């Protein structure tokens, strides 16, 4: 077999391959066996039909048709390996020998174009200088955490007054379109916390000021259900008004909400956890800035077809998620206060930045000869499962079925590459104090742990699913 490579641009090549007819025999033999098991010929058992009989009955061209995909795939794979190409995605075959000619004894010749990883020349990434925020935990920070705990342990009590912002009301609700009650527009004894119009536009305004037993009506455009997009007349009956009563801020509360005996002990513990979380945040901020500084020094050409594919996939995933919530992209953008043009620009920037980061970190992995062991992969899988709201076993099964293992390996390896770069950086906080970015906080069980892991994953996977865009498409 002979092959030649022509570079079309920094991320795309044209591969020309020529395979002598005698080298096609393994694929043809497999095709004869497959056809022999599928067809019936009088006088021969299935799987025992000679090749010459198959040629006589069905024609040699049929055998080449059966073998063609295997021939093309194996020849392409060998050519990629021989030329040490780091390809991305599937090849686009532009020219290929006709099956009729192959059946007549002609050599296989084909031309394919395919995207490749860009060649990147890494600069010296030791000693990158960055500035990070100071670590400051204020009394207000602690008080905010305390109030979150009080709210969590608050009790809802029925009150004899009109409903107000923040109250919880129990309501019966009925929606009509053109005078007809919608089958999926009726709910009874439903609890609803007032604030933010989280269920229906206009519901908060309708129930605020209403007392138990009162009925209110309003019109709204339905965002989901059988009449999505239509205007409905909604009737809501307030049956109960409840207000949340917060526990007193004392030692009894500390014992209720924690393992501590006194409020002072609880506050001290919250301050320590906040300090640790902000240390995590500072570390992640520093790593993000180190990566950004490195990217600024490197020109990274991107394969446009892979970029486009990733953008379309990301947009499609968002639209699917919104659809499950009964919302379309236009309505979501309206809620976000963002135009379609701004969203597309942000999406483009995110995908491109993420891919650039991935390619650069992959080069660092290669240069530093970093590897991923089973323990590291397992730990990362557990963390990703937690982030996905799945059990490790469920997530592992999904990973195996979807062929996602290389993506996880890539994520771990890039995380280690970023750690190498960060450890060699020179970081200072806003007050001028030196900050080491190689602090290992992962073994600690403090509250900030999960948050920090998520942030580190974001630093090494800026574009979300860009890992899959390159890892899963790389041959």
Short mmCIF file of C-alpha atoms in Angstrom, two decimals:
data_model
loop_
_atom_site.label_atom_id
_atom_site.label_comp_id
_atom_site.label_asym_id
_atom_site.label_seq_id
_atom_site.Cartn_x
_atom_site.Cartn_y
_atom_site.Cartn_z
CA UNK A 1 0.00 0.00 0.00
CA UNK A 2 1.17 3.49 -0.83
CA UNK A 3 -0.07 6.75 0.62
CA UNK A 4 0.70 10.46 0.36
CA UNK A 5 -0.36 13.44 2.46
CA UNK A 6 -1.06 16.97 1.25
CA UNK A 7 -1.57 19.71 3.83
CA UNK A 8 -4.57 21.84 2.90
CA UNK A 9 -4.41 24.13 5.94
CA UNK A 10 -2.99 23.87 9.49
CA UNK A 11 -5.86 21.60 10.58
CA UNK A 12 -6.84 19.69 7.43
CA UNK A 13 -5.05 17.27 5.09
CA UNK A 14 -5.76 15.37 1.91
CA UNK A 15 -4.76 11.72 2.04
CA UNK A 16 -4.21 9.79 -1.20
CA UNK A 17 -4.08 6.00 -0.85
CA UNK A 18 -3.34 3.23 -3.35
CA UNK A 19 -3.81 -0.44 -2.40
CA UNK A 20 -2.75 -3.26 -4.79
CA UNK A 21 -5.59 -5.65 -5.58
CA UNK A 22 -3.80 -8.62 -3.96
CA UNK A 23 -3.82 -6.80 -0.58
CA UNK A 24 -7.63 -6.73 -0.64
CA UNK A 25 -7.85 -10.51 -0.15
CA UNK A 26 -8.41 -10.54 3.69
CA UNK A 27 -11.43 -8.25 3.37
CA UNK A 28 -12.77 -10.24 0.42
CA UNK A 29 -12.39 -13.52 2.31
CA UNK A 30 -14.39 -12.07 5.20
CA UNK A 31 -17.06 -10.89 2.76
CA UNK A 32 -17.34 -14.35 1.17
CA UNK A 33 -17.83 -15.89 4.63
CA UNK A 34 -20.47 -13.35 5.59
CA UNK A 35 -22.42 -13.81 2.35
CA UNK A 36 -22.10 -17.60 2.65
CA UNK A 37 -23.84 -17.48 6.03
CA UNK A 38 -26.65 -15.27 4.76
CA UNK A 39 -27.71 -16.92 1.48
CA UNK A 40 -29.12 -20.33 0.57
CA UNK A 41 -27.72 -22.35 -2.35
CA UNK A 42 -29.12 -25.83 -3.09
CA UNK A 43 -26.55 -28.55 -2.42
CA UNK A 44 -24.49 -26.46 0.03
CA UNK A 45 -24.78 -25.83 3.75
CA UNK A 46 -24.86 -22.24 4.97
CA UNK A 47 -21.36 -21.07 5.68
CA UNK A 48 -19.88 -23.77 3.43
CA UNK A 49 -20.57 -22.21 0.02
CA UNK A 50 -17.38 -21.95 -2.11
CA UNK A 51 -16.32 -18.51 -3.30
CA UNK A 52 -16.65 -19.50 -6.98
CA UNK A 53 -20.30 -20.51 -6.42
CA UNK A 54 -21.03 -17.14 -4.77
CA UNK A 55 -19.41 -15.40 -7.75
CA UNK A 56 -21.51 -17.46 -10.19
CA UNK A 57 -24.79 -16.93 -8.33
CA UNK A 58 -24.47 -13.36 -7.14
CA UNK A 59 -21.55 -11.86 -9.06
CA UNK A 60 -18.12 -10.82 -7.88
CA UNK A 61 -19.31 -7.22 -7.68
CA UNK A 62 -21.68 -8.19 -4.84
CA UNK A 63 -18.71 -9.46 -2.86
CA UNK A 64 -16.84 -6.18 -3.34
CA UNK A 65 -19.94 -4.23 -2.32
CA UNK A 66 -20.08 -6.29 0.90
CA UNK A 67 -16.34 -5.85 1.53
CA UNK A 68 -16.07 -2.23 0.42
CA UNK A 69 -16.59 -0.50 3.80
CA UNK A 70 -14.09 -2.82 5.51
CA UNK A 71 -11.55 -2.34 2.71
CA UNK A 72 -11.87 1.43 2.82
CA UNK A 73 -11.81 1.62 6.63
CA UNK A 74 -8.79 -0.66 7.10
CA UNK A 75 -6.81 1.01 4.29
CA UNK A 76 -7.59 4.47 5.65
CA UNK A 77 -6.58 3.41 9.18
CA UNK A 78 -3.26 2.01 7.97
CA UNK A 79 -2.53 5.17 5.97
CA UNK A 80 -3.26 7.36 9.00
CA UNK A 81 -0.95 5.26 11.14
CA UNK A 82 1.85 5.15 8.56
CA UNK A 83 1.79 8.93 8.16
CA UNK A 84 1.49 9.53 11.93
CA UNK A 85 -1.56 11.73 11.48
CA UNK A 86 -3.52 12.91 14.54
CA UNK A 87 -6.90 13.02 12.87
CA UNK A 88 -10.17 14.41 14.21
CA UNK A 89 -13.60 13.31 13.05
CA UNK A 90 -14.55 11.18 10.10
CA UNK A 91 -12.81 11.47 6.71
CA UNK A 92 -14.58 12.88 3.66
CA UNK A 93 -13.85 10.53 0.75
CA UNK A 94 -13.71 12.64 -2.42
CA UNK A 95 -12.50 10.09 -4.99
CA UNK A 96 -12.56 6.29 -4.97
CA UNK A 97 -12.18 3.42 -7.43
CA UNK A 98 -15.54 2.11 -8.64
CA UNK A 99 -16.67 -1.30 -7.36
CA UNK A 100 -17.01 -2.58 -10.92
CA UNK A 101 -13.35 -1.76 -11.60
CA UNK A 102 -12.29 -3.41 -8.34
CA UNK A 103 -14.20 -6.57 -9.29
CA UNK A 104 -12.30 -6.56 -12.57
CA UNK A 105 -8.96 -6.65 -10.77
CA UNK A 106 -8.11 -2.94 -10.51
CA UNK A 107 -6.13 -1.57 -7.59
CA UNK A 108 -8.01 0.43 -4.96
CA UNK A 109 -7.35 4.15 -5.13
CA UNK A 110 -9.06 6.77 -3.02
CA UNK A 111 -8.62 10.32 -1.80
CA UNK A 112 -9.93 11.52 1.54
CA UNK A 113 -9.86 14.83 3.38
CA UNK A 114 -9.86 14.92 7.17
CA UNK A 115 -9.32 17.38 10.02
CA UNK A 116 -6.21 17.02 12.14
CA UNK A 117 -4.94 18.35 15.42
CA UNK A 118 -2.98 21.59 14.98
CA UNK A 119 0.77 21.57 15.41
CA UNK A 120 1.49 23.67 18.50
CA UNK A 121 4.84 25.01 19.61
CA UNK A 122 4.74 25.45 23.37
CA UNK A 123 6.57 28.41 24.90
CA UNK A 124 8.36 28.19 28.23
CA UNK A 125 5.44 27.96 30.65
CA UNK A 126 7.48 28.08 33.85
CA UNK A 127 7.22 31.27 35.90
CA UNK A 128 3.97 32.67 34.45
CA UNK A 129 3.00 35.67 36.60
CA UNK A 130 -0.60 36.21 37.74
CA UNK A 131 -2.46 38.12 40.43
CA UNK A 132 -5.35 36.63 42.44
CA UNK A 133 -7.84 38.03 44.91
CA UNK A 134 -7.11 38.21 48.62
CA UNK A 135 -8.72 35.63 50.89
CA UNK A 136 -11.04 37.56 53.18
CA UNK A 137 -13.86 36.13 55.26
CA UNK A 138 -16.01 38.89 56.75
CA UNK A 139 -18.57 38.83 59.55
CA UNK A 140 -21.18 39.46 56.86
CA UNK A 141 -20.09 36.26 55.06
CA UNK A 142 -20.59 34.25 58.23
CA UNK A 143 -23.92 35.93 58.94
CA UNK A 144 -25.13 35.05 55.45
CA UNK A 145 -24.32 31.38 56.03
CA UNK A 146 -26.08 31.51 59.38
CA UNK A 147 -29.21 32.94 57.73
CA UNK A 148 -29.12 30.17 55.12
CA UNK A 149 -29.09 27.62 57.96
CA UNK A 150 -31.94 29.39 59.76
CA UNK A 151 -33.99 29.35 56.57
CA UNK A 152 -33.27 25.64 56.08
CA UNK A 153 -34.50 24.85 59.59
CA UNK A 154 -37.43 27.26 59.52
CA UNK A 155 -40.98 25.99 60.00
CA UNK A 156 -43.99 26.87 57.81
CA UNK A 157 -46.94 27.96 59.93
CA UNK A 158 -50.44 28.87 58.77
CA UNK A 159 -51.20 32.59 59.19
CA UNK A 160 -54.49 34.49 59.15
CA UNK A 161 -53.48 37.35 56.86
CA UNK A 162 -53.01 38.20 53.20
CA UNK A 163 -50.19 36.51 51.33
CA UNK A 164 -46.94 38.41 50.88
CA UNK A 165 -43.64 38.00 49.04
CA UNK A 166 -41.76 34.98 50.38
CA UNK A 167 -44.86 33.28 51.81
CA UNK A 168 -45.96 29.81 50.75
CA UNK A 169 -49.56 29.45 49.60
CA UNK A 170 -51.59 26.31 49.02
CA UNK A 171 -53.64 26.83 45.86
CA UNK A 172 -56.07 25.21 43.46
CA UNK A 173 -55.39 26.30 39.89
CA UNK A 174 -57.29 25.96 36.62
CA UNK A 175 -56.27 27.17 33.15
CA UNK A 176 -58.65 27.71 30.21
CA UNK A 177 -57.95 28.40 26.54
CA UNK A 178 -60.89 29.69 24.47
CA UNK A 179 -63.19 28.86 27.37
CA UNK A 180 -62.14 25.19 27.54
CA UNK A 181 -60.41 23.80 30.64
CA UNK A 182 -57.08 22.20 29.73
CA UNK A 183 -56.63 18.60 30.86
CA UNK A 184 -53.08 19.39 31.97
CA UNK A 185 -54.09 22.81 33.30
CA UNK A 186 -55.66 21.73 36.58
CA UNK A 187 -53.93 21.24 39.95
CA UNK A 188 -55.30 20.87 43.46
CA UNK A 189 -53.75 21.62 46.88
CA UNK A 190 -50.46 22.68 45.36
CA UNK A 191 -47.83 24.42 47.50
CA UNK A 192 -46.24 27.46 45.88
CA UNK A 193 -43.65 29.86 47.30
CA UNK A 194 -44.28 33.40 46.16
CA UNK A 195 -41.36 35.07 44.43
CA UNK A 196 -39.93 35.15 40.93
CA UNK A 197 -43.00 33.92 38.99
CA UNK A 198 -41.36 30.51 38.90
CA UNK A 199 -44.52 28.71 37.74
CA UNK A 200 -46.60 31.07 35.60
CA UNK A 201 -46.03 34.68 34.60
CA UNK A 202 -48.52 36.73 36.59
CA UNK A 203 -49.15 34.18 39.36
CA UNK A 204 -47.19 36.10 41.99
CA UNK A 205 -49.05 39.33 41.29
CA UNK A 206 -52.36 37.48 41.49
CA UNK A 207 -51.82 35.83 44.89
CA UNK A 208 -49.94 38.62 46.67
CA UNK A 209 -52.51 40.34 48.85
CA UNK A 210 -54.95 37.43 48.67
CA UNK A 211 -56.21 35.74 51.82
CA UNK A 212 -57.32 32.14 52.31
CA UNK A 213 -60.61 31.51 50.48
CA UNK A 214 -60.12 34.21 47.85
CA UNK A 215 -60.13 33.53 44.10
CA UNK A 216 -58.04 35.49 41.62
CA UNK A 217 -57.94 35.36 37.80
CA UNK A 218 -55.30 36.52 35.34
CA UNK A 219 -54.15 35.93 31.77
CA UNK A 220 -50.77 34.51 30.84
CA UNK A 221 -48.96 32.97 27.88
CA UNK A 222 -48.36 29.28 28.59
CA UNK A 223 -44.73 28.19 28.26
CA UNK A 224 -45.32 24.43 28.24
CA UNK A 225 -47.92 21.71 28.10
CA UNK A 226 -50.58 20.97 25.51
CA UNK A 227 -51.31 24.65 24.82
CA UNK A 228 -47.76 26.02 24.91
CA UNK A 229 -47.54 29.46 23.33
CA UNK A 230 -51.25 30.21 23.73
CA UNK A 231 -52.88 32.74 26.04
CA UNK A 232 -54.78 31.17 28.91
CA UNK A 233 -57.23 32.50 31.47
CA UNK A 234 -56.05 31.22 34.83
CA UNK A 235 -58.19 30.94 37.94
CA UNK A 236 -56.40 30.43 41.25
CA UNK A 237 -58.00 29.76 44.63
CA UNK A 238 -55.87 30.45 47.70
CA UNK A 239 -56.79 27.86 50.34
CA UNK A 240 -54.00 28.45 52.86
CA UNK A 241 -51.35 31.08 53.53
CA UNK A 242 -48.18 30.00 55.33
CA UNK A 243 -45.24 32.03 56.58
CA UNK A 244 -41.85 30.67 57.52
CA UNK A 245 -40.88 31.11 61.15
CA UNK A 246 -37.12 31.11 61.64
CA UNK A 247 -35.55 29.63 64.76
CA UNK A 248 -34.01 31.94 67.34
CA UNK A 249 -30.29 32.50 66.89
CA UNK A 250 -28.97 30.86 70.06
CA UNK A 251 -27.20 27.77 71.35
CA UNK A 252 -30.34 25.68 70.91
CA UNK A 253 -30.28 26.52 67.21
CA UNK A 254 -26.60 25.53 66.98
CA UNK A 255 -27.44 22.14 68.49
CA UNK A 256 -30.39 21.73 66.10
CA UNK A 257 -28.47 22.67 62.96
CA UNK A 258 -25.04 21.16 63.68
CA UNK A 259 -22.94 18.93 65.88
CA UNK A 260 -21.89 21.93 68.02
CA UNK A 261 -23.17 22.88 71.46
CA UNK A 262 -22.86 26.65 71.16
CA UNK A 263 -23.57 29.29 68.55
CA UNK A 264 -20.01 30.58 68.82
CA UNK A 265 -18.65 27.13 67.93
CA UNK A 266 -20.98 26.96 64.92
CA UNK A 267 -19.89 30.41 63.73
CA UNK A 268 -16.22 29.48 64.12
CA UNK A 269 -16.75 26.31 62.07
CA UNK A 270 -18.58 28.22 59.33
CA UNK A 271 -15.78 30.79 59.22
CA UNK A 272 -13.19 28.01 58.85
CA UNK A 273 -15.18 26.39 56.03
CA UNK A 274 -15.62 29.72 54.27
CA UNK A 275 -11.89 30.36 54.56
CA UNK A 276 -11.16 26.96 53.06
CA UNK A 277 -13.67 27.48 50.27
CA UNK A 278 -12.15 30.85 49.42
CA UNK A 279 -8.73 29.21 49.36
CA UNK A 280 -10.15 26.78 46.80
CA UNK A 281 -11.59 29.70 44.84
CA UNK A 282 -8.26 31.50 44.93
CA UNK A 283 -6.43 28.40 43.70
CA UNK A 284 -8.89 27.94 40.85
CA UNK A 285 -8.78 31.62 39.97
CA UNK A 286 -5.01 31.40 39.77
CA UNK A 287 -5.08 28.30 37.57
CA UNK A 288 -7.63 29.90 35.27
CA UNK A 289 -5.46 32.99 34.91
CA UNK A 290 -2.31 30.94 34.35
CA UNK A 291 -4.03 29.05 31.54
CA UNK A 292 -5.35 32.28 30.03
CA UNK A 293 -1.87 33.80 30.16
CA UNK A 294 -0.41 30.74 28.43
CA UNK A 295 -3.08 30.78 25.71
CA UNK A 296 -2.30 34.44 25.00
CA UNK A 297 1.24 33.40 24.03
CA UNK A 298 0.21 30.69 21.55
CA UNK A 299 -1.45 30.75 18.15
CA UNK A 300 -3.80 27.76 17.96
CA UNK A 301 -5.56 27.19 14.63
CA UNK A 302 -8.86 25.36 15.02
CA UNK A 303 -10.56 22.83 12.70
CA UNK A 304 -13.65 24.75 11.65
CA UNK A 305 -15.82 21.70 10.98
CA UNK A 306 -15.21 20.42 14.52
CA UNK A 307 -15.98 23.88 15.93
CA UNK A 308 -19.23 24.05 13.96
CA UNK A 309 -20.22 20.54 15.04
CA UNK A 310 -19.61 21.37 18.68
CA UNK A 311 -21.55 24.63 18.49
CA UNK A 312 -24.53 22.86 16.91
CA UNK A 313 -24.37 20.08 19.49
CA UNK A 314 -24.22 22.55 22.39
CA UNK A 315 -27.12 24.57 21.01
CA UNK A 316 -29.14 21.41 20.42
CA UNK A 317 -28.54 20.20 23.98
CA UNK A 318 -29.75 23.51 25.39
CA UNK A 319 -32.87 23.49 23.20
CA UNK A 320 -33.61 19.91 24.28
CA UNK A 321 -33.27 20.81 27.96
CA UNK A 322 -35.47 23.88 27.50
CA UNK A 323 -38.05 21.79 25.66
CA UNK A 324 -38.28 19.44 28.65
CA UNK A 325 -39.03 22.54 30.75
CA UNK A 326 -41.71 23.67 28.31
CA UNK A 327 -39.67 26.60 27.06
CA UNK A 328 -38.03 27.54 23.76
CA UNK A 329 -34.70 29.26 23.16
CA UNK A 330 -36.29 32.63 22.38
CA UNK A 331 -38.16 32.71 25.70
CA UNK A 332 -35.05 31.59 27.61
CA UNK A 333 -32.99 34.36 26.02
CA UNK A 334 -35.69 36.86 26.97
CA UNK A 335 -35.51 35.71 30.60
CA UNK A 336 -31.71 35.93 30.49
CA UNK A 337 -31.89 39.43 29.04
CA UNK A 338 -29.77 38.32 26.10
CA UNK A 339 -30.26 38.68 22.34
CA UNK A 340 -29.85 35.79 19.92
CA UNK A 341 -26.78 37.50 18.48
CA UNK A 342 -25.20 37.89 21.92
CA UNK A 343 -25.90 34.23 22.72
CA UNK A 344 -24.33 33.03 19.47
CA UNK A 345 -21.26 35.22 20.01
CA UNK A 346 -20.87 33.95 23.57
CA UNK A 347 -21.29 30.34 22.40
CA UNK A 348 -18.70 30.79 19.66
CA UNK A 349 -16.21 32.35 22.07
CA UNK A 350 -16.76 29.62 24.67
CA UNK A 351 -16.30 26.75 22.21
CA UNK A 352 -13.22 28.26 20.57
CA UNK A 353 -11.58 29.12 23.89
CA UNK A 354 -12.30 25.65 25.21
CA UNK A 355 -10.83 23.90 22.18
CA UNK A 356 -7.73 26.07 22.25
CA UNK A 357 -7.25 25.22 25.93
CA UNK A 358 -7.75 21.52 25.26
CA UNK A 359 -5.23 21.36 22.42
CA UNK A 360 -2.62 23.29 24.41
CA UNK A 361 -3.05 21.18 27.54
CA UNK A 362 -2.86 18.02 25.43
CA UNK A 363 0.52 19.20 24.18
CA UNK A 364 1.64 19.75 27.78
CA UNK A 365 0.48 16.22 28.61
CA UNK A 366 2.58 14.94 25.72
CA UNK A 367 5.64 17.02 26.60
CA UNK A 368 5.54 16.15 30.31
CA UNK A 369 4.72 12.49 29.51
CA UNK A 370 1.80 12.54 31.92
CA UNK A 371 -0.33 9.44 32.34
CA UNK A 372 -3.55 8.54 34.13
CA UNK A 373 -3.73 5.57 36.47
CA UNK A 374 -6.82 3.57 37.42
CA UNK A 375 -7.17 5.20 40.82
CA UNK A 376 -7.16 8.70 39.32
CA UNK A 377 -9.70 7.69 36.67
CA UNK A 378 -11.97 6.08 39.26
CA UNK A 379 -11.84 9.14 41.52
CA UNK A 380 -12.65 11.42 38.60
CA UNK A 381 -15.53 9.17 37.56
CA UNK A 382 -16.98 9.39 41.08
CA UNK A 383 -16.71 13.20 41.03
CA UNK A 384 -18.37 13.42 37.62
CA UNK A 385 -21.14 11.09 38.78
CA UNK A 386 -21.82 13.39 41.76
CA UNK A 387 -21.95 16.41 39.46
CA UNK A 388 -24.40 14.57 37.17
CA UNK A 389 -26.65 13.53 40.06
CA UNK A 390 -26.06 9.84 39.32
CA UNK A 391 -24.63 6.96 41.29
CA UNK A 392 -21.05 5.97 40.35
CA UNK A 393 -22.31 2.63 39.00
CA UNK A 394 -24.95 4.27 36.81
CA UNK A 395 -22.48 6.84 35.52
CA UNK A 396 -19.81 4.20 34.85
CA UNK A 397 -22.29 2.11 32.87
CA UNK A 398 -23.31 5.13 30.81
CA UNK A 399 -19.66 5.99 30.21
CA UNK A 400 -18.88 2.48 28.98
CA UNK A 401 -21.94 2.27 26.73
CA UNK A 402 -21.27 5.63 25.08
CA UNK A 403 -17.52 5.07 24.62
CA UNK A 404 -16.83 8.06 26.87
CA UNK A 405 -13.82 6.59 28.70
CA UNK A 406 -11.23 8.41 26.51
CA UNK A 407 -13.00 11.67 27.32
CA UNK A 408 -12.64 11.09 31.07
CA UNK A 409 -9.00 10.06 30.67
CA UNK A 410 -8.41 13.26 28.70
CA UNK A 411 -10.04 15.36 31.41
CA UNK A 412 -7.84 13.87 34.12
CA UNK A 413 -4.69 14.23 32.03
CA UNK A 414 -5.46 17.88 31.23
CA UNK A 415 -6.11 18.55 34.89
CA UNK A 416 -2.67 17.18 35.68
CA UNK A 417 -1.14 19.28 32.90
CA UNK A 418 -2.73 22.42 34.29
CA UNK A 419 -1.44 21.49 37.74
CA UNK A 420 2.11 21.24 36.34
CA UNK A 421 1.82 24.70 34.78
CA UNK A 422 0.25 26.21 37.91
CA UNK A 423 2.92 24.82 40.24
CA UNK A 424 5.57 26.58 38.21
CA UNK A 425 3.71 29.90 38.14
CA UNK A 426 4.48 32.98 40.22
CA UNK A 427 1.25 34.15 41.82
CA UNK A 428 0.57 37.01 44.22
CA UNK A 429 -2.63 38.16 45.86
CA UNK A 430 -3.94 41.71 45.60
CA UNK A 431 -2.01 42.62 48.77
CA UNK A 432 1.26 41.50 47.23
CA UNK A 433 1.65 38.26 49.16
CA UNK A 434 3.05 35.26 47.32
CA UNK A 435 0.51 32.49 46.66
CA UNK A 436 1.40 28.92 45.82
CA UNK A 437 -0.94 27.43 43.23
CA UNK A 438 0.13 23.86 43.87
CA UNK A 439 -1.79 23.44 47.14
CA UNK A 440 -3.43 20.00 47.28
CA UNK A 441 -6.86 20.53 48.79
CA UNK A 442 -8.55 17.47 47.33
CA UNK A 443 -8.12 15.21 50.34
CA UNK A 444 -10.00 17.58 52.62
CA UNK A 445 -13.65 16.96 53.40
CA UNK A 446 -14.57 20.60 53.93
CA UNK A 447 -17.71 22.04 52.41
CA UNK A 448 -15.86 23.70 49.55
CA UNK A 449 -14.58 20.40 48.17
CA UNK A 450 -17.25 19.64 45.59
CA UNK A 451 -17.32 23.23 44.43
CA UNK A 452 -13.57 23.27 43.91
CA UNK A 453 -13.60 20.03 41.94
CA UNK A 454 -16.29 21.45 39.67
CA UNK A 455 -14.31 24.63 39.12
CA UNK A 456 -11.13 22.74 38.31
CA UNK A 457 -13.03 20.65 35.77
CA UNK A 458 -14.25 23.90 34.22
CA UNK A 459 -10.70 25.22 33.96
CA UNK A 460 -9.57 22.20 31.97
CA UNK A 461 -12.80 21.88 29.99
CA UNK A 462 -13.76 25.47 29.21
CA UNK A 463 -16.10 24.51 26.41
CA UNK A 464 -18.13 21.93 28.28
CA UNK A 465 -18.42 19.08 25.82
CA UNK A 466 -15.40 20.04 23.73
CA UNK A 467 -13.66 17.06 25.30
CA UNK A 468 -16.00 14.78 23.41
CA UNK A 469 -15.71 16.85 20.27
CA UNK A 470 -12.02 16.08 19.93
CA UNK A 471 -11.37 13.00 22.07
CA UNK A 472 -14.17 10.87 20.67
CA UNK A 473 -13.46 11.92 17.06
CA UNK A 474 -9.73 11.28 17.22
CA UNK A 475 -8.74 8.13 15.36
#
